[in-house]
Coordinates of C-alpha atoms and ligand atoms in Angstrom, one line a residue:
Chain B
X22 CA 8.8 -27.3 8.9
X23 CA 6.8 -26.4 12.3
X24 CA 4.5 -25.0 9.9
X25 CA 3.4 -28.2 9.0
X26 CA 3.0 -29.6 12.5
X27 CA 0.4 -27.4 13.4
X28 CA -3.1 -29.6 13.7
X29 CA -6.0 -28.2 11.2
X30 CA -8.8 -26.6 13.3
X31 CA -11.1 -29.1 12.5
X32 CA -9.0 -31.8 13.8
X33 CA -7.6 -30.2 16.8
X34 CA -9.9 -31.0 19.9
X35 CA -8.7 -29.0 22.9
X36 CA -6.8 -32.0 24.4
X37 CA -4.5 -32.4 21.3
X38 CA -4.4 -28.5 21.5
X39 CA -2.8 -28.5 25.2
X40 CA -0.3 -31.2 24.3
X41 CA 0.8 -29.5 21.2
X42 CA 1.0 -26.2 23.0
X43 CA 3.2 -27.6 26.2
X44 CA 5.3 -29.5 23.3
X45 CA 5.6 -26.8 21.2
X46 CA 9.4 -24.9 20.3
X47 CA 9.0 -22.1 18.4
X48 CA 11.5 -20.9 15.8
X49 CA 12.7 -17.2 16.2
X50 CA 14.4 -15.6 13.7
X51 CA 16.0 -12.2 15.0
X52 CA 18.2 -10.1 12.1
X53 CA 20.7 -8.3 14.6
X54 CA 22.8 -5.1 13.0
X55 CA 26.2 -6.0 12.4
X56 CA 27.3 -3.1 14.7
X57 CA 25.3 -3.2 17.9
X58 CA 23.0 -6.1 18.9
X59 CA 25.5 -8.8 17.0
X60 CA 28.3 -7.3 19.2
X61 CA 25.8 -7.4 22.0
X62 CA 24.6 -10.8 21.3
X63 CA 28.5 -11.5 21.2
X64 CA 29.3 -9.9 24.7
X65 CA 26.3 -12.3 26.2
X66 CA 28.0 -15.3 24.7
X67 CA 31.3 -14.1 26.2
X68 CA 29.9 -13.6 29.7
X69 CA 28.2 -17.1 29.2
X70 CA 25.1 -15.9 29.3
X71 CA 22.0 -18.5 28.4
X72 CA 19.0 -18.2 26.3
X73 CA 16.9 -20.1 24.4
X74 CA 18.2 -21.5 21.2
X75 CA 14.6 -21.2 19.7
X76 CA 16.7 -17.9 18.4
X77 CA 18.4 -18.3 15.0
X78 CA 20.3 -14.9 15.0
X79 CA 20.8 -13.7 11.3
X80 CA 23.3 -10.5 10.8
X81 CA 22.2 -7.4 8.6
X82 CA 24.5 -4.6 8.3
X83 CA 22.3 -2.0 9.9
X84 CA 18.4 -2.6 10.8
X85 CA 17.7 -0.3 8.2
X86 CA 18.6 -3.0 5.3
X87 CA 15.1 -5.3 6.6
X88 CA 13.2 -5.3 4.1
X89 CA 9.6 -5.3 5.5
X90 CA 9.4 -8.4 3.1
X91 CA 12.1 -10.8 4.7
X92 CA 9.9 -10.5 7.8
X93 CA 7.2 -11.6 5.1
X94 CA 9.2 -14.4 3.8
X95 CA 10.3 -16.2 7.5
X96 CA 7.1 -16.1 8.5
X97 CA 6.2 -17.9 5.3
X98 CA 9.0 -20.6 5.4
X99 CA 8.2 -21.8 9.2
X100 CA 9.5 -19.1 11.6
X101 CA 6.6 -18.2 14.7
X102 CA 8.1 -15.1 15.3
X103 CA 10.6 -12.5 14.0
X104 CA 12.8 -10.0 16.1
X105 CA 14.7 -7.3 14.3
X106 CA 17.4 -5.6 16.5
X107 CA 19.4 -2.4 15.8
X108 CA 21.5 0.4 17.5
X109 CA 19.7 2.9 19.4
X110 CA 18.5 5.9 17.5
X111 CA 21.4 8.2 17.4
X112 CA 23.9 5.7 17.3
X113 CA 23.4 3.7 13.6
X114 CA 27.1 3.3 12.2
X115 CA 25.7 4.7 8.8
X116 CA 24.0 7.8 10.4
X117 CA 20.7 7.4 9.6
X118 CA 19.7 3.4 9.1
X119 CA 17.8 2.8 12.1
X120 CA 15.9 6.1 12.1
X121 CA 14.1 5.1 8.4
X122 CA 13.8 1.5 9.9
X123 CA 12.0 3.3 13.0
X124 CA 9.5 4.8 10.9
X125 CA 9.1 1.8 8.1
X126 CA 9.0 -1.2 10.7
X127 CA 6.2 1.4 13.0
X128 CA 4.1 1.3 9.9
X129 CA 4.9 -2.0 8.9
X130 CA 3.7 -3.9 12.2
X131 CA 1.0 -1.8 12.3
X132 CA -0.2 -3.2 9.1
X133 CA 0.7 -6.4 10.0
X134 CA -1.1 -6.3 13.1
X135 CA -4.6 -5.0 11.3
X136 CA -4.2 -8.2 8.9
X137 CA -4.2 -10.6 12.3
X138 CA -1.2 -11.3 13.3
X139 CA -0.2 -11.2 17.1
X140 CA 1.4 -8.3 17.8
X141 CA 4.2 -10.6 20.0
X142 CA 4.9 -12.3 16.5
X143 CA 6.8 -9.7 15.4
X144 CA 9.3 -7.2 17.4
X145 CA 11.5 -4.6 17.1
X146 CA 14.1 -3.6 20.1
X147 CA 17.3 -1.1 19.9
X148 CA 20.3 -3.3 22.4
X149 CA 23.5 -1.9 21.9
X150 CA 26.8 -3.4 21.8
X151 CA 26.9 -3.3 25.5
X152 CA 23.8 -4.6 26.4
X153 CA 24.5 -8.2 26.5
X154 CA 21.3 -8.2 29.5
X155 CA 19.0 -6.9 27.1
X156 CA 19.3 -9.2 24.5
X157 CA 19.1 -12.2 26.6
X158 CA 16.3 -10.4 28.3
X159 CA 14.8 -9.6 25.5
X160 CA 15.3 -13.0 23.5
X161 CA 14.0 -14.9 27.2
X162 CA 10.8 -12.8 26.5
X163 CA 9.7 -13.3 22.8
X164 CA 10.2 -17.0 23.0
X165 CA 7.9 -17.4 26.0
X166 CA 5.5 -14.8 24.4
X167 CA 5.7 -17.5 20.7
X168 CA 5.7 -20.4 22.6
X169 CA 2.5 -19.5 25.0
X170 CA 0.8 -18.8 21.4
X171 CA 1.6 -21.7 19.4
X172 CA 3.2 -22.5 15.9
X173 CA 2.4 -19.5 13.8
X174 CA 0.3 -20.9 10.5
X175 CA 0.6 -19.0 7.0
X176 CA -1.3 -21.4 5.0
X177 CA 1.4 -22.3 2.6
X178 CA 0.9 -26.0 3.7
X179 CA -1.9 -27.8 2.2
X180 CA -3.8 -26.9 6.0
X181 CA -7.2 -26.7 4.6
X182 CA -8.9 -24.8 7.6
X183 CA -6.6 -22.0 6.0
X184 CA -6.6 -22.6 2.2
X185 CA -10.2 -23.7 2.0
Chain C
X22 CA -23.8 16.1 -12.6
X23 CA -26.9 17.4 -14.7
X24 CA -27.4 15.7 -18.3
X25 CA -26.7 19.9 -19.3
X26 CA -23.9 19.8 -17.4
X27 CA -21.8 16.7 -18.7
X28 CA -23.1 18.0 -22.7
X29 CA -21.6 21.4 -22.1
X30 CA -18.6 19.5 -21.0
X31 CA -18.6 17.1 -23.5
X32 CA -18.3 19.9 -26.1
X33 CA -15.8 21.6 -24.6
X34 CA -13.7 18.8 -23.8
X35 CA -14.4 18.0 -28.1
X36 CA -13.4 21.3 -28.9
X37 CA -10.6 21.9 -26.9
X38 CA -8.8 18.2 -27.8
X39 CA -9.5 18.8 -31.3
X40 CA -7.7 22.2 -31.4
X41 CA -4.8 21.1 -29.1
X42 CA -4.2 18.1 -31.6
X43 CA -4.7 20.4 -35.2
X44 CA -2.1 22.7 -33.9
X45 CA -0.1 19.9 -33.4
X46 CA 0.2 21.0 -29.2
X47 CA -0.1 17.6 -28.1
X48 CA 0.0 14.0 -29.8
X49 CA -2.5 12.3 -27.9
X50 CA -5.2 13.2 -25.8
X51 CA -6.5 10.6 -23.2
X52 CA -10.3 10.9 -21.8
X53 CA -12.8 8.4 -22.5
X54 CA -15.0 7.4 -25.0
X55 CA -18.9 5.4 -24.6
X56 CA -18.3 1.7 -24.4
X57 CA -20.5 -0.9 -25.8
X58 CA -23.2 -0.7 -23.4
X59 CA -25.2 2.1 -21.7
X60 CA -23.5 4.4 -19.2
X61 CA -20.6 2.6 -19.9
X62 CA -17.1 4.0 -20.6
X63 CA -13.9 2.9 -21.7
X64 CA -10.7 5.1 -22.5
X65 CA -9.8 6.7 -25.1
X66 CA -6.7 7.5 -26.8
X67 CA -7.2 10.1 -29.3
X68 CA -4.4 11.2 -32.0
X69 CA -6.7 12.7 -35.1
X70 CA -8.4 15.7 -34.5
X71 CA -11.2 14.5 -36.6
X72 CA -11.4 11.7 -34.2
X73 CA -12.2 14.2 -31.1
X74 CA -16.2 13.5 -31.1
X75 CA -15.4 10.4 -30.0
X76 CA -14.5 11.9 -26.6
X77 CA -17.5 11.4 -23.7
X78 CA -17.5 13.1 -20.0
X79 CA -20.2 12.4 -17.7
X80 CA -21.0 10.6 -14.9
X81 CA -20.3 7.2 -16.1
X82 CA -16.1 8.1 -16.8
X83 CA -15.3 5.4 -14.0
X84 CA -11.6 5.4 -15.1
X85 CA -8.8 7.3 -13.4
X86 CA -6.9 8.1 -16.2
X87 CA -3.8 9.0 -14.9
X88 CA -1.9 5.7 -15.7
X89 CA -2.5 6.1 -19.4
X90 CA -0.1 9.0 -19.6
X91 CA 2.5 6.9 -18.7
X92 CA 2.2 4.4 -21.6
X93 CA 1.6 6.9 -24.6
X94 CA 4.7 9.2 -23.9
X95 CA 6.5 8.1 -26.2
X96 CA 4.1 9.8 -29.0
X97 CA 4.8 12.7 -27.5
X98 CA 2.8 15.8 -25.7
X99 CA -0.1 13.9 -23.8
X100 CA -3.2 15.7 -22.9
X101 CA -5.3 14.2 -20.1
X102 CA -8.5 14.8 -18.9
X103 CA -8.4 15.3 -15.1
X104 CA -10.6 15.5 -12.1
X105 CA -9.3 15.6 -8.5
X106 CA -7.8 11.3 -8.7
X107 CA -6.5 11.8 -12.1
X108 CA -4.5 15.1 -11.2
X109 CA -3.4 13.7 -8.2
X110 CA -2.0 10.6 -10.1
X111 CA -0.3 13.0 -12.5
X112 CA 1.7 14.9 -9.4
X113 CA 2.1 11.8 -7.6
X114 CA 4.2 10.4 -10.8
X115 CA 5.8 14.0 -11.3
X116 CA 7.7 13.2 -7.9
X117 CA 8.0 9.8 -8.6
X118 CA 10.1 10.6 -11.8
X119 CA 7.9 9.3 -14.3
X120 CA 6.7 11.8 -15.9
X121 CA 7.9 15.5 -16.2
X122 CA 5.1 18.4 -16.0
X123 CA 5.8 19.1 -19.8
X124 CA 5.5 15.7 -21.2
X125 CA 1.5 16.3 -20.3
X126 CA -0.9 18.9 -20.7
X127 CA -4.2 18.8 -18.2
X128 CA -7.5 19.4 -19.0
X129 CA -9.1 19.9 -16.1
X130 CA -12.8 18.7 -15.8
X131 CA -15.0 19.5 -12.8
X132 CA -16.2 16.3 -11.0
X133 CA -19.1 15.9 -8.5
X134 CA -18.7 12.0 -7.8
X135 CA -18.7 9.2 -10.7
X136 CA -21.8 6.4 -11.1
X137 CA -21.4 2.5 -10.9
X138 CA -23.0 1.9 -14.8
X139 CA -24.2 -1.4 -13.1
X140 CA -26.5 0.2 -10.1
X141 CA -26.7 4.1 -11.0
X142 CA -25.0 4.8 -7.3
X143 CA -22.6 6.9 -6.6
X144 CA -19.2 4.7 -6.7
X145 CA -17.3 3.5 -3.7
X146 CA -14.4 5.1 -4.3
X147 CA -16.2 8.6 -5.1
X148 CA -17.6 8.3 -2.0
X149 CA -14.8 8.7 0.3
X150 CA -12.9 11.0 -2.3
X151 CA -11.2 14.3 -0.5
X152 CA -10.7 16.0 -4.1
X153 CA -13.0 16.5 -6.8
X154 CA -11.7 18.9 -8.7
X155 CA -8.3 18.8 -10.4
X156 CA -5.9 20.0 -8.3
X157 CA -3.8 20.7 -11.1
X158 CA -4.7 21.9 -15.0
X159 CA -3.4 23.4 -17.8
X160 CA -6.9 24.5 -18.7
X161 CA -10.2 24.0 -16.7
X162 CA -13.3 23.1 -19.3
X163 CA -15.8 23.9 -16.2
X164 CA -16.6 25.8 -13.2
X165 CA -15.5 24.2 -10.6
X166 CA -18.3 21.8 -8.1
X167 CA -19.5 22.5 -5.2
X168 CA -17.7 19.6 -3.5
X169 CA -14.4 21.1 -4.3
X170 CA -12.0 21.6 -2.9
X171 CA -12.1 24.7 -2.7
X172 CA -13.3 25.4 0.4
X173 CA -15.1 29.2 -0.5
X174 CA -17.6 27.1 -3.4
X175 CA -18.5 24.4 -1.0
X176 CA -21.9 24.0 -0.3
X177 CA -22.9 20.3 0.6
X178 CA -26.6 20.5 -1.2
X179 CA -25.2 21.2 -4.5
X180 CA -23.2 18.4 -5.7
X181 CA -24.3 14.7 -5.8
X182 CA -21.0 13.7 -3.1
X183 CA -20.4 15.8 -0.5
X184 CA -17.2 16.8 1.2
X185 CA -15.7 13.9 3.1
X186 CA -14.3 14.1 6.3
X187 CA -11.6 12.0 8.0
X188 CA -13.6 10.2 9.9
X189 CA -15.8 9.3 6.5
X190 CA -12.9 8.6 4.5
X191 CA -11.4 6.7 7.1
X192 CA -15.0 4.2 8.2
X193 CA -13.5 0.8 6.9
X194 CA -10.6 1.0 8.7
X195 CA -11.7 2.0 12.0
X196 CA -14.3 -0.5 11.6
X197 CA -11.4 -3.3 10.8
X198 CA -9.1 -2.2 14.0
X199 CA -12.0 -2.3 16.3
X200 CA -12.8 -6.5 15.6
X201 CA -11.1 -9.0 17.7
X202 CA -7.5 -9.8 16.2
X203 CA -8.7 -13.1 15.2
X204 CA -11.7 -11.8 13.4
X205 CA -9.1 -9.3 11.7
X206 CA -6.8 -12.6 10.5
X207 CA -10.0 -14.5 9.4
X208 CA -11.1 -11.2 7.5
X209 CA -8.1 -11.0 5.8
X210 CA -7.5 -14.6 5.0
X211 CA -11.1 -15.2 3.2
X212 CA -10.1 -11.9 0.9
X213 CA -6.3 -13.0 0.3
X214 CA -7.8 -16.2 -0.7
X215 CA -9.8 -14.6 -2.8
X216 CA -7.0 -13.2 -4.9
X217 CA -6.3 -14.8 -8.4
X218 CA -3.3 -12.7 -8.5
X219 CA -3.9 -10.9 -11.6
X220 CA -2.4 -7.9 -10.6
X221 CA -5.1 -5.6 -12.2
X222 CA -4.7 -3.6 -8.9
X223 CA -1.0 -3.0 -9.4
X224 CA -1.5 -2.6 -13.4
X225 CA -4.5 0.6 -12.2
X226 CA -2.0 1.9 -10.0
X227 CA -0.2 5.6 -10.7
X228 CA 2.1 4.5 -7.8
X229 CA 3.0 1.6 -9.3
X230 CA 5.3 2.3 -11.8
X231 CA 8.4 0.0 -11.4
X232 CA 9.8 -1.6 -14.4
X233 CA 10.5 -4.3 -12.9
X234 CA 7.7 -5.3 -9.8
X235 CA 9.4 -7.8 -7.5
X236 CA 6.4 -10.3 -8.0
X237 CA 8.4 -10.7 -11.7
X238 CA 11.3 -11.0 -9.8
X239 CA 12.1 -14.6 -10.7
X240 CA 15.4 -14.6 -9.7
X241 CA 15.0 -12.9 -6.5
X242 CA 12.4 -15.1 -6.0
X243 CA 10.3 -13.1 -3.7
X244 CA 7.1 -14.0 -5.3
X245 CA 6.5 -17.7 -5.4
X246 CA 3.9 -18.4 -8.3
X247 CA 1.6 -20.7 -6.3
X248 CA -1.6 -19.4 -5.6
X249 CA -2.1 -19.9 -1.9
X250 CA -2.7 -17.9 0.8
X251 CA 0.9 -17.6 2.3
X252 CA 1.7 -16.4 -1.1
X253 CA -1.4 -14.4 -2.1
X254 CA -1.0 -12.3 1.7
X255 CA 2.6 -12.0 0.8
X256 CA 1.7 -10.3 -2.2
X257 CA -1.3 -8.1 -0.9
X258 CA 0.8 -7.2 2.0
X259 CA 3.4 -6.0 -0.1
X260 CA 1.9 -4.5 -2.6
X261 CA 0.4 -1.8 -0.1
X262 CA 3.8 -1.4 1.9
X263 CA 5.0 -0.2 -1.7
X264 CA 2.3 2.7 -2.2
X265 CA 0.9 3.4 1.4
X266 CA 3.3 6.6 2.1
X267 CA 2.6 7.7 -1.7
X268 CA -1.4 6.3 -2.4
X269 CA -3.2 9.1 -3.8
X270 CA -6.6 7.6 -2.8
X271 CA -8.0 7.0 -6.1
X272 CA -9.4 3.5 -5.4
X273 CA -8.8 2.6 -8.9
X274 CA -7.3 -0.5 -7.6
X275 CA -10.1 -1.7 -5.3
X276 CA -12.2 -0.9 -8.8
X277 CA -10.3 -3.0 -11.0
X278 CA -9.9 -5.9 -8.6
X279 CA -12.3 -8.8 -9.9
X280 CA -12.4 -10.7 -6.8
X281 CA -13.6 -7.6 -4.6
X282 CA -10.6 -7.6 -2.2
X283 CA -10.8 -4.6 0.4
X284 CA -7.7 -3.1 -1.0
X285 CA -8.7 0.4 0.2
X286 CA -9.2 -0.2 3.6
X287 CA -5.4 -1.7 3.6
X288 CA -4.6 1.2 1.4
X289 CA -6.0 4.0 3.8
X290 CA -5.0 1.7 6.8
X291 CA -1.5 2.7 6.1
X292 CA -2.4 6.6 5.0
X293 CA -4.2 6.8 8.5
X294 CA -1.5 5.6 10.2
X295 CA 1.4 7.7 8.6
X296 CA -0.7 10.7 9.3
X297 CA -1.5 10.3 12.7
X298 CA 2.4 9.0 13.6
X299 CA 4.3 11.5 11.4
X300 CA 1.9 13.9 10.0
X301 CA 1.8 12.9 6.5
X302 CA 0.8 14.5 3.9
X303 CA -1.9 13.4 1.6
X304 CA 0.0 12.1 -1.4
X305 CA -0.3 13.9 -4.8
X306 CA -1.2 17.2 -4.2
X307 CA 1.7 18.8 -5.3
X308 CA 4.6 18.2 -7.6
X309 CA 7.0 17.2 -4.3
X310 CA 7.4 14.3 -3.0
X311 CA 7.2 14.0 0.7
X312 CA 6.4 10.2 1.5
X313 CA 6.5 9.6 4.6
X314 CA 8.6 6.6 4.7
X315 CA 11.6 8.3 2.8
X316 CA 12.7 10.3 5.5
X317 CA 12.4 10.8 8.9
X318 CA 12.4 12.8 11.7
X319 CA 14.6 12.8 15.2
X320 CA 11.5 13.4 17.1
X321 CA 9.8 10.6 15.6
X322 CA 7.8 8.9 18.3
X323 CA 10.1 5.8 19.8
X324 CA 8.2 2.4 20.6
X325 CA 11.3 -0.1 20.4
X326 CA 13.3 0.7 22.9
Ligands
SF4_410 S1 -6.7 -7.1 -8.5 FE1 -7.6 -8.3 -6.8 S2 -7.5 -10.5 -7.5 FE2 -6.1 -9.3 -8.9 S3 -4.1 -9.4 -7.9 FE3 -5.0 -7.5 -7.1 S4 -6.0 -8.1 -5.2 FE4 -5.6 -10.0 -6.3
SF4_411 S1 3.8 -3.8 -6.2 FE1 5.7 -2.8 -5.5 S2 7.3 -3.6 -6.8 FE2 5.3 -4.0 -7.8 S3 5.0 -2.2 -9.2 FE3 3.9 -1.8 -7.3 S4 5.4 -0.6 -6.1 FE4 6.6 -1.7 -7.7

């Protein structure tokens, strides 16, 4: 688990720091709706586009079936970042989907963000089915943005500096 | 609240729970009663009319009693005693379906700002209340304080709390988002430490009224039993994404907590942010329920695109 990998505070001087940080992969998980960003994620693969495979895409039926807790739980069980990618608004094959996830995942990363947690960590982007570009643009730019800030730590490891 | 003040309302309160429960009106009445030390209350659940001098009000009735309605339903008619929290409990589980208006009758009891039995000060959560005085009743036992919120009576020298603004109510939290992220995450993670997961802020909660909580989800297994702070933050975190669009601001859970988590400022972090972004309203003033986070609007502001 990369969770584990990351140095205790203590420990880390800032040489060990640097090398971890220029060695470090993150783990993305991004929960793309069934009927926009997986097709668009599709189309890039089709036009043999490339981006980082730091991204472990994970299909949901409509953005609006993220539970604010399975952002909860990946973070927990090693992930450094989590993506969650819909239709645009006006557009969600069930009508209305992505307009309650607009308004739960706005006040959900706002919370998040008031706990401590890098606002990069956790992202929410509307690519369409078409918009093949946009999700390798957009997957391109949250993996530099995780890996510039390191392994995300939860303290569900025994790291001390955080369980103390 | 004068000493003449909380006897005159002591006497009423007795009088009127003893007639309500002779003429067989209501089964139960739930107030509070004087606890084992001084200034100190506990509630009461009341069923024999004789039994009705047992009932206290003063400015030691710490409890919001609007949870207790929920468990002694099935007795029947269940009179309450409420002040401006325990009202708004009341409505807030009217449009949460757990209770109907008729399953309780309201005896509502003016309120100028509860005591900490352990200090004599006003208590935190009466501090930054909005709503004294029952926003609701069946019957009011008192004239109504100046701290009101009835905005004619109020006059900020009577009462012992004085009206609240937003920007009062709303201190802790503005405080928090100013700090440097990382002094935010190490904030946080010392109190979710903390956190001995007893749940006494979900049990004090009128919002929280699942049958089921997923942290007793065992199969689901959202809610892994270790206490560490992955877990504990996964549980605090939660707990407040649950009730933000619905808490009523009673601070009954920040009360209850025994590890003195800041479970109000992530309360009200969420209420200030749901007003600001889609013009909430503050939960469990009426019957309706208009969380925020149950519907939405085509204009909503857009930040994902
Ligand atoms: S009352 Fe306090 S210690 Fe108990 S579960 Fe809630 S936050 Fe944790
Ligand atoms: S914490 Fe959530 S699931 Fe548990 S009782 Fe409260 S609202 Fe329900």
């Amino acid at each position: 688990m990369p969770v584990n990998e990351a140095p205790t505070a203590s420990a880390a001087t800032a040489a060990t720091a640097a090398t971890a940080a220029t060695a470090f992969e993150p783990t993305i998980l991004a929960f793309c709706c069934h009927w926009c960003t997986y097709s668009g994620a599709d189309l890039a693969g089709l036009n043999r586009m490339s981006y980082p495979a730091n991204v472990r895409v994970l299909r949901v039926p409509c953005s609006g079936r993220v539970n604010p807790q399975f952002v909860l739980t990946a973070l927990n069980k090693g992930c450094d970042g989590v993506l969650v990618c819909g239709c645009h608004p006006g557009d969600c094959h069930y009508v209305s989907g992505n307009y309650f996830a607009r308004r739960r995942l706005m006040a959900f990363k706002r919370l998040l963000e008031f706990t401590g947690l890098e606002p990069e960590r956790f992202q929410v982007r509307w690519i369409s089915g078409s918009e093949a570009g946009k999700f390798r643009d957009t997957v391109i730019e949250v993996c530099d943005q995780i890996r510039a800030l390191g392994p995300y730590r939860s303290g569900v490891s025994d790291d001390v500096s955080l369980n103390g | 609240m004068s000493l003449s003040t909380a006897e005159a309302l002591t006497d009423a309160l007795r009088e009127e729970a003893r007639r309500l429960l002779a003429e067989g009106t209501v089964a139960v009445v739930v107030g509070w009663e004087a606890g084992r030390f001084p200034n100190q209350t506990t509630p009461a659940f009341i069923s024999d009319p004789e039994q009705a001098q047992r009932l206290v009000y003063g400015d030691y009735c710490v409890n919001t009693l609007a949870k207790y309605a929920l468990g002694e339903k099935a007795a029947g008619k269940v009179a309450v005693c409420v002040r401006g929290c325990d009202s708004r409990g009341i409505n807030r589980m009217i449009a949460d379906n757990q209770l109907l208006r008729d399953e309780v009758y309201l005896l509502g009891l003016p309120c100028s700002g509860m005591k900490d039995p352990a200090t004599g000060s006003l208590l935190m959560k009466c501090r930054t209340c909005t709503e004294h005085d029952a926003v609701t009743y069946d019957v009011l036992l008192g004239p109504a304080t100046a701290a009101g919120h009835d905005g004619a009576s109020a006059d900020s020298s009577a009462g012992d709390s004085e009206h609240v603004s937003d920007e009062q109510r709303f201190t802790a939290v503005l405080g928090i988002e100013e700090m440097a992220p990382e002094k935010r995450r190490a904030l946080f993670d010392a109190a979710f430490n903390k956190c001995i997961r007893c749940y006494a802020c979900r049990k004090s909660c009128p919002c929280c009224t699942c049958r089921e909580c997923f942290v007793d989800q065992l199969r689901a297994g959202w809610q892994g039993k270790q206490n560490n702070l992955a877990e504990n933050r996964f549980y605090n975190i939660t707990r407040v994404f649950h009730i933000g669009d619905r808490c009523i601001e009673c601070g009954e859970c920040e009360r209850a907590c025994p590890m003195g988590l800041p479970l109000m400022a992530l309360n009200r972090k969420m209420v200030k942010d749901l007003k600001s972004l889609f013009n909430a309203d503050d939960a469990g003033m009426t019957e309706e329920n208009s969380a925020a986070l149950g519907r939405y609007d085509l204009g909503d502001l857009e930040e994902f695109m």
